[in-house]
Coordinates of C-alpha atoms and ligand atoms in Angstrom, one line a residue:
M596 CA -0.2 -0.1 -0.2
T597 CA 1.3 3.7 -1.0
R598 CA 1.8 5.8 1.8
A599 CA 3.1 9.5 2.1
A600 CA 6.3 9.6 3.8
I601 CA 7.8 13.0 5.6
T602 CA 11.1 13.2 3.7
G603 CA 11.9 16.9 3.6
W604 CA 11.5 19.5 6.3
G605 CA 12.4 23.3 7.0
K606 CA 11.4 26.2 9.1
C607 CA 11.4 29.6 8.9
M608 CA 11.3 31.8 12.2
P609 CA 10.9 35.7 11.9
P610 CA 13.8 37.2 14.0
A611 CA 12.2 39.6 15.9
V612 CA 11.2 38.5 19.7
L613 CA 8.4 39.8 21.8
T614 CA 8.9 39.2 25.5
N615 CA 6.2 39.0 28.2
A616 CA 7.9 42.1 29.7
D617 CA 7.5 43.9 26.2
L618 CA 3.5 43.1 26.7
A619 CA 3.6 44.4 29.6
T620 CA 4.6 47.9 28.1
F621 CA 0.9 48.3 26.9
L622 CA -1.2 45.6 28.6
D623 CA -2.4 45.3 32.2
T624 CA -0.2 41.9 32.4
D625 CA 3.0 40.6 33.8
D626 CA 5.9 37.8 33.0
A627 CA 4.5 35.8 36.6
W628 CA 1.0 35.3 35.0
I629 CA 1.7 34.6 31.6
T630 CA 4.5 32.1 32.7
Q631 CA 2.3 30.5 35.1
R632 CA -0.7 30.4 33.2
T633 CA 0.5 29.5 29.8
G634 CA 4.3 28.5 30.3
I635 CA 4.9 31.3 27.4
Q636 CA 7.8 33.6 27.8
Q637 CA 8.5 34.6 24.1
R638 CA 6.7 34.7 21.0
R639 CA 7.9 36.1 17.3
I640 CA 6.4 38.9 15.3
S641 CA 7.0 38.8 11.5
H642 CA 8.2 41.9 9.3
V643 CA 7.3 39.9 6.4
L644 CA 4.4 38.4 4.6
G645 CA 3.4 34.5 5.4
S646 CA 3.9 33.9 1.6
E647 CA 7.8 35.2 2.2
L648 CA 8.1 32.9 5.5
S649 CA 6.7 30.1 3.3
Y650 CA 9.0 30.6 0.7
V651 CA 12.2 30.2 2.7
A652 CA 10.8 27.2 4.7
A653 CA 9.8 25.6 1.8
K654 CA 13.0 25.9 -0.1
R655 CA 14.8 24.9 2.9
A656 CA 12.6 22.0 3.2
L657 CA 12.8 20.8 -0.7
A658 CA 16.9 20.8 -0.1
C659 CA 16.3 18.3 2.9
A660 CA 14.2 16.4 0.3
G661 CA 16.7 16.4 -2.6
L662 CA 13.7 17.6 -4.5
A663 CA 13.6 20.8 -6.9
A664 CA 10.3 22.9 -6.8
K665 CA 9.5 21.5 -10.6
D666 CA 9.1 18.1 -8.9
L667 CA 6.3 19.2 -7.0
D668 CA 2.5 18.0 -7.5
L669 CA 0.9 19.9 -4.9
V670 CA 1.5 22.8 -2.8
V671 CA -0.8 23.3 0.5
Y672 CA -1.1 26.5 2.4
G673 CA -2.4 25.5 5.9
S674 CA -3.4 28.8 7.4
C675 CA -5.9 31.2 9.0
S676 CA -4.0 34.3 8.0
S677 CA -4.4 34.0 4.0
E678 CA -3.1 37.0 3.0
E679 CA -5.9 37.8 0.5
V680 CA -9.4 35.2 0.0
V681 CA -8.9 35.5 -3.6
P682 CA -6.3 34.6 -5.0
N683 CA -5.4 31.8 -2.7
T684 CA -1.9 32.1 -0.7
A685 CA -0.8 28.7 -2.1
S686 CA -0.5 30.1 -5.4
A687 CA 1.8 33.0 -4.1
V688 CA 3.9 30.4 -2.9
Q689 CA 3.8 28.2 -6.1
Y690 CA 4.9 31.4 -8.0
R691 CA 7.7 32.1 -5.7
L692 CA 9.1 28.7 -5.7
G693 CA 8.5 28.3 -9.6
A694 CA 6.6 24.9 -8.9
W695 CA 5.1 25.0 -12.3
N696 CA 4.0 21.4 -12.3
A697 CA 1.8 21.6 -9.0
G698 CA -1.7 22.3 -8.0
A699 CA -2.0 24.9 -5.1
M700 CA -4.6 25.0 -2.4
D701 CA -5.2 26.8 1.0
V702 CA -6.7 24.9 3.9
N703 CA -8.0 27.0 6.7
T704 CA -9.1 24.9 10.2
A705 CA -7.3 27.2 12.3
C706 CA -4.5 26.1 14.4
T707 CA -5.0 22.6 12.7
S708 CA -4.6 24.0 9.2
F709 CA -1.3 22.3 8.6
L710 CA -2.6 18.7 10.1
Y711 CA -5.7 18.7 8.1
G712 CA -3.4 19.9 5.3
L713 CA -1.1 16.8 5.8
S714 CA -4.4 14.6 5.7
T715 CA -5.6 16.4 2.4
A716 CA -2.3 15.7 0.7
N717 CA -1.8 12.2 2.3
G718 CA -5.3 11.4 0.6
L719 CA -4.3 12.6 -2.6
I720 CA -1.1 10.7 -2.5
R721 CA -2.9 7.2 -1.8
A722 CA -5.2 8.1 -4.3
G723 CA -2.4 8.2 -6.7
S724 CA -3.2 11.6 -8.0
V725 CA -0.1 13.3 -6.5
R726 CA 3.4 11.6 -6.0
N727 CA 5.0 14.7 -4.2
A728 CA 3.6 17.6 -2.1
L729 CA 4.7 20.5 -0.1
V730 CA 2.6 21.1 2.9
V731 CA 3.1 24.2 4.8
G732 CA 1.8 25.5 8.3
V733 CA 2.3 29.3 8.5
E734 CA 0.7 32.1 10.3
N735 CA 1.2 35.6 10.5
I736 CA -1.4 36.3 13.2
S737 CA 0.2 39.8 14.3
P738 CA -1.8 41.8 11.8
F739 CA -5.3 40.8 13.0
M740 CA -4.3 40.2 16.7
D741 CA -6.5 41.9 19.3
W742 CA -3.7 43.6 20.8
D743 CA -5.5 45.3 23.4
N744 CA -7.0 42.5 24.7
R745 CA -4.6 40.8 27.5
G746 CA -6.7 37.4 27.4
V747 CA -5.5 36.7 23.6
A748 CA -2.6 39.1 23.0
V749 CA -0.4 37.1 25.3
L750 CA -0.7 33.8 23.9
F751 CA 0.0 33.9 19.9
G752 CA 3.2 34.7 17.9
D753 CA 4.0 34.3 14.2
G754 CA 5.9 31.6 12.4
C755 CA 6.2 29.1 9.6
A756 CA 7.6 25.7 8.3
A757 CA 6.9 23.1 5.8
V758 CA 7.1 19.4 5.1
V759 CA 7.5 17.5 1.8
L760 CA 5.6 14.4 1.7
Q761 CA 6.4 11.6 -1.1
A762 CA 4.9 8.5 -1.9
T763 CA 6.7 5.5 -0.6
G764 CA 6.9 2.2 -2.4
D765 CA 5.1 -1.0 -1.7
G766 CA 5.7 -2.6 1.5
D767 CA 7.3 0.4 3.1
D768 CA 5.6 0.9 6.6
T769 CA 6.6 4.9 7.1
G770 CA 4.8 7.7 6.3
L771 CA 1.6 8.8 7.7
V772 CA 0.1 5.6 9.6
A773 CA -3.3 6.8 11.0
D774 CA -5.2 10.3 11.2
K775 CA -8.2 11.2 12.8
L776 CA -10.2 14.5 12.2
G777 CA -12.8 16.1 14.3
C778 CA -14.7 19.1 15.0
Y779 CA -16.9 20.5 17.8
A780 CA -19.0 22.9 16.0
D781 CA -21.4 23.3 18.6
S782 CA -18.6 25.4 20.1
R783 CA -17.6 27.4 17.1
Q784 CA -18.7 30.5 18.6
I785 CA -15.9 30.6 21.6
L786 CA -13.1 31.3 19.5
R787 CA -13.8 33.8 16.6
V788 CA -12.2 36.7 15.1
R789 CA -14.8 39.3 14.0
G790 CA -14.2 42.1 11.5
H791 CA -12.6 39.1 9.3
G792 CA -15.0 38.1 6.6
T793 CA -18.0 39.0 4.5
T794 CA -20.1 38.7 7.7
Y795 CA -18.6 42.2 8.5
S796 CA -19.4 43.8 5.3
N797 CA -21.9 46.0 7.4
R798 CA -22.4 49.0 9.0
E799 CA -21.2 48.1 12.6
V800 CA -17.7 46.6 12.2
T801 CA -15.1 47.4 9.3
Y802 CA -13.4 45.0 7.5
G803 CA -9.8 44.8 9.3
D804 CA -11.1 46.4 12.3
T805 CA -10.6 42.9 14.3
A806 CA -11.8 41.9 17.8
W807 CA -11.5 38.6 19.1
D808 CA -14.3 36.5 20.9
F809 CA -12.1 34.0 23.4
D810 CA -13.6 31.8 26.1
G811 CA -10.4 30.6 27.5
Q812 CA -11.7 28.0 29.9
E813 CA -13.8 26.5 27.8
I814 CA -11.4 26.2 24.9
F815 CA -9.4 24.5 27.4
K816 CA -11.6 21.9 28.1
R817 CA -12.6 21.0 24.9
A818 CA -9.2 21.5 23.5
V819 CA -7.9 18.4 26.2
H820 CA -10.8 16.2 25.2
G821 CA -10.3 16.7 21.6
M822 CA -6.8 16.0 21.6
G823 CA -6.9 12.9 24.0
S824 CA -9.8 11.6 21.8
A825 CA -8.2 11.7 18.6
A826 CA -4.8 10.3 20.3
A827 CA -6.6 7.5 21.7
D828 CA -8.3 7.0 18.4
V829 CA -5.3 6.9 16.1
L830 CA -3.3 4.6 18.6
A831 CA -6.0 2.1 18.7
R832 CA -6.7 2.1 14.9
A833 CA -2.8 1.4 14.6
G834 CA -2.7 -1.0 16.7
V835 CA 0.3 0.6 18.9
T836 CA 0.2 1.3 22.5
P837 CA 1.5 5.1 24.1
D838 CA 4.7 3.1 25.0
D839 CA 5.4 2.5 21.1
V840 CA 5.3 6.6 20.6
H841 CA 8.9 7.9 20.9
L842 CA 7.6 11.4 20.7
C843 CA 4.8 13.3 20.8
V844 CA 4.6 16.6 19.2
P845 CA 1.6 18.3 19.9
H846 CA -0.1 21.9 19.4
Q847 CA 1.3 23.9 21.8
A848 CA -1.2 26.6 23.1
N849 CA -0.9 26.5 26.8
L850 CA 1.8 24.1 28.6
R851 CA -1.1 23.1 31.1
I852 CA -3.0 22.0 28.4
I853 CA 0.0 19.7 26.8
E854 CA 0.2 18.2 30.3
F855 CA -3.3 17.1 30.5
V856 CA -3.0 15.7 27.0
A857 CA 0.0 14.0 27.7
K858 CA -1.3 12.4 30.8
R859 CA -4.6 11.1 29.1
A860 CA -2.8 9.8 26.4
G861 CA -0.4 7.8 28.6
I862 CA 2.6 9.5 27.5
P863 CA 5.6 11.2 30.0
M864 CA 6.5 14.6 29.7
E865 CA 10.0 13.3 29.1
R866 CA 8.5 12.3 25.8
V867 CA 6.6 15.2 24.4
F868 CA 8.3 17.9 22.4
L869 CA 8.0 21.6 23.6
T870 CA 8.5 25.1 22.2
V871 CA 5.6 26.9 23.8
R872 CA 7.8 28.8 26.1
K873 CA 9.9 30.5 23.5
Y874 CA 7.3 30.6 20.6
G875 CA 3.8 30.4 22.4
N876 CA 0.8 29.4 20.1
M877 CA 1.6 30.0 16.3
S878 CA -1.8 28.1 15.2
S879 CA -1.1 26.2 12.3
A880 CA 2.7 26.7 12.4
T881 CA 3.0 25.2 15.9
V882 CA 3.1 21.2 15.1
P883 CA 5.5 21.8 11.9
V884 CA 8.2 24.0 13.7
A885 CA 8.2 21.7 16.9
L886 CA 8.5 18.6 14.1
V887 CA 11.2 20.4 12.4
E888 CA 13.1 21.3 15.5
A889 CA 12.5 18.1 17.0
L890 CA 14.7 16.6 13.8
E891 CA 17.1 19.3 14.1
E892 CA 17.8 18.7 17.8
G893 CA 17.9 14.8 17.3
R894 CA 15.0 14.1 19.1
V895 CA 13.8 12.1 15.9
A896 CA 15.6 8.7 15.7
P897 CA 15.7 6.3 12.7
R898 CA 12.2 4.6 12.4
S899 CA 10.6 6.5 15.2
L900 CA 6.8 7.0 15.6
L901 CA 5.4 10.3 16.3
L902 CA 1.8 11.5 17.5
M903 CA 0.9 14.7 16.7
P904 CA -2.4 15.8 18.2
A905 CA -4.0 19.4 18.0
F906 CA -7.0 21.8 18.2
G907 CA -8.0 25.0 17.0
A908 CA -11.0 27.3 16.4
G909 CA -14.2 25.4 14.8
L910 CA -13.5 24.0 17.4
T911 CA -11.7 21.7 15.2
F912 CA -9.1 18.8 16.6
C913 CA -7.3 15.9 15.0
A914 CA -4.0 13.6 15.8
H915 CA -1.8 12.2 13.2
L916 CA 0.6 9.4 13.6
V917 CA 3.9 9.1 11.5
R918 CA 6.5 6.7 11.3
F919 CA 9.7 8.0 10.1
G920 CA 12.4 6.1 7.7
E921 CA 15.7 5.5 8.2
R922 CA 16.9 8.9 7.0
V923 CA 16.5 11.8 9.9
T924 CA 18.7 14.1 8.6
P925 CA 18.4 16.3 5.3
I926 CA 19.9 15.3 1.9
D927 CA 21.0 19.2 1.5
T928 CA 21.0 22.8 2.6
V929 CA 20.2 25.8 0.9
D930 CA 21.5 29.5 1.3
V931 CA 18.2 31.5 1.6
E932 CA 17.1 34.0 4.1
L933 CA 14.7 36.4 4.9
P934 CA 15.2 40.0 4.2
P935 CA 16.5 41.5 7.4
C936 CA 14.7 43.2 10.3
D937 CA 15.4 46.6 11.3
K938 CA 12.8 47.0 13.8
T939 CA 12.2 45.6 17.3
A940 CA 9.2 43.1 17.8
L941 CA 7.7 46.0 20.1
Q942 CA 7.8 48.5 17.7
L943 CA 6.4 46.5 15.0
V944 CA 3.5 45.8 17.4
N945 CA 3.3 49.5 18.2
E946 CA 2.9 49.9 14.6
L947 CA 0.1 47.3 14.2
R948 CA -1.9 48.9 17.4
A949 CA -1.3 52.6 15.9
L950 CA -2.8 51.1 12.8
K951 CA -5.7 49.6 14.1
K952 CA -6.7 52.5 16.3
N953 CA -6.6 54.5 12.9
R954 CA -8.8 52.3 11.5
S955 CA -11.3 52.0 14.2
R956 CA -11.5 55.9 14.6
S957 CA -12.2 56.0 10.7
A958 CA -14.8 53.4 10.9
K959 CA -16.7 55.6 13.6
G960 CA -17.0 58.3 11.4
L961 CA -17.4 56.2 8.2
A962 CA -14.8 58.3 6.4
G963 CA -11.1 57.7 7.1
P964 CA -7.7 57.2 4.9
I965 CA -7.1 53.6 5.7
F966 CA -9.8 51.9 3.4
P967 CA -11.6 54.6 1.1
E968 CA -13.1 52.1 -0.9
T969 CA -14.4 50.5 2.0
Q970 CA -15.7 53.4 3.9
A971 CA -17.6 54.7 0.8
V972 CA -19.5 51.3 0.2
L973 CA -20.5 51.6 3.8
A974 CA -21.9 55.0 3.9
G975 CA -24.0 54.1 0.9
S976 CA -22.4 56.6 -0.9
T977 CA -22.0 55.6 -4.8
A978 CA -18.5 57.2 -5.2
V979 CA -16.7 53.8 -5.5
A980 CA -14.7 54.1 -8.8
Ligands
UT7_1442 O1 -5.2 27.1 19.8 C1 -6.6 27.9 20.6 C2 -6.3 28.9 21.5 N1 -6.9 28.9 22.9 C3 -6.3 28.2 23.9 O2 -5.4 27.4 23.5 C4 -6.9 28.8 25.4 C5 -7.1 27.4 26.0 N2 -7.0 28.9 27.3 C6 -6.3 28.8 28.0 O3 -4.9 28.7 27.6 C7 -6.6 29.4 29.4 O4 -7.8 29.6 29.6 C8 -6.1 31.2 29.2 C9 -4.3 31.2 29.3 C10 -6.5 31.8 28.3 C11 -6.4 31.9 30.5 O5 -6.0 31.3 31.9 P1 -7.0 30.8 32.9 O6 -6.2 30.0 34.1 O7 -8.2 30.1 32.5 O8 -7.5 31.9 33.5 P2 -8.9 32.7 33.7 O9 -9.2 33.3 32.1 O10 -9.5 32.3 34.7 O11 -8.4 34.4 34.3 C12 -8.1 34.4 35.9 C13 -7.5 35.8 35.9 C14 -8.9 36.7 35.7 O12 -8.7 37.9 36.9 P3 -9.9 37.5 38.0 O13 -11.4 37.7 36.9 O14 -9.6 36.3 38.2 O15 -9.6 38.8 38.9 C15 -8.5 37.3 34.5 O16 -9.0 38.5 34.3 O17 -6.7 36.3 35.3 C16 -6.9 37.4 34.6 N3 -6.4 37.7 33.6 C17 -4.9 38.2 33.3 N4 -4.1 38.8 34.0 C18 -3.2 38.8 34.0 C19 -6.6 37.0 32.3 N5 -5.8 37.2 31.4 C20 -4.6 38.2 32.0 C21 -3.4 38.3 31.3 N6 -2.4 39.2 32.4 N7 -2.6 38.3 30.3

């Protein structure tokens, strides 16, 4: 049976670091609260768009797999921060890479987008329509973060990583062994970004003037339940026990959630790979960035079995069980970097906060410099060119 094996991996982290102390300069919060309640000490803020982060991560993943961009049949952009609704952002990555033989699709299931993308690519590989796929997990959340809401602003960060998936030969037991996708749609209202999408083309909320609905405690409970049950499901279907799992690479929204999930799954914390302290919750980039770092740090031995549970808005949840092959080191590397960042993370965030304040002000007056065309439509004017 053909399977989809991870043969290439690469990450691209924006360099600007936002500390808990930085957040305390404009929010009523402090390092002790954030560290105790979440385990997060730092996160990254991107100075470039998600497609730029993805290009660098993808070049690294392709070199790691020993493939050229022209070898790709599919590019999947797993993200809830696509640059535009139309055209999709996967096409921007295809264009930058010159992956002219590939199809290109965005997958948005919030924080689980990378893993839902992995399942999508895996299905197409098993069906025989794709042989080589690139799956990116990327988020540039900072532009639509609710920066003056301490309940969410301290939790998230930007980041990106990509993997190359390739069809295995018959009889090869490496690759995606089992996956479980789920969604608690009855809780879709407890994690919502207002001001993004056609619902908001009305007079009450201006597009881009984002505010988050976020019931942290309820999300916490459902996250533990969803990830725990999906993990148990894939272990049972693969006929393996928690002791067979060499490393758990979970979604990382809160250290306490991870500890509960690991306990439920029967996996000791020594076998859980953590990045939450230095990167916070990077939504769909979280699992792939952690996976790449686990490989870079030698935590993935040849033929390791990895468990990757995740959850996100929707509330979507999932778990994936992946068997690595003999090779856990890159075939090649590539010399590609992001353009330099000449600002601190706090400067980048303060610029975003100032932009948002202007936007809110202009929305109230229904006339302003940020989105003049939108303002005209909202005001019922016919003066849209
Ligand atoms: O990928 C999906 C992302 N979402 C999540 O994973 C969220 C899951 N939920 C969580 O991680 C936790 O619920 C939070 C970290 C969001 C909050 O932790 P908590 O232990 O559930 O705290 P809480 O909401 O019960 O708030 C406790 C107190 C409140 O004050 P009072 O009412 O006790 O006076 C909050 O107002 O902490 C206050 N608080 C803060 N204080 C300082 C809330 N946020 C902050 C903050 N700094 N940033």
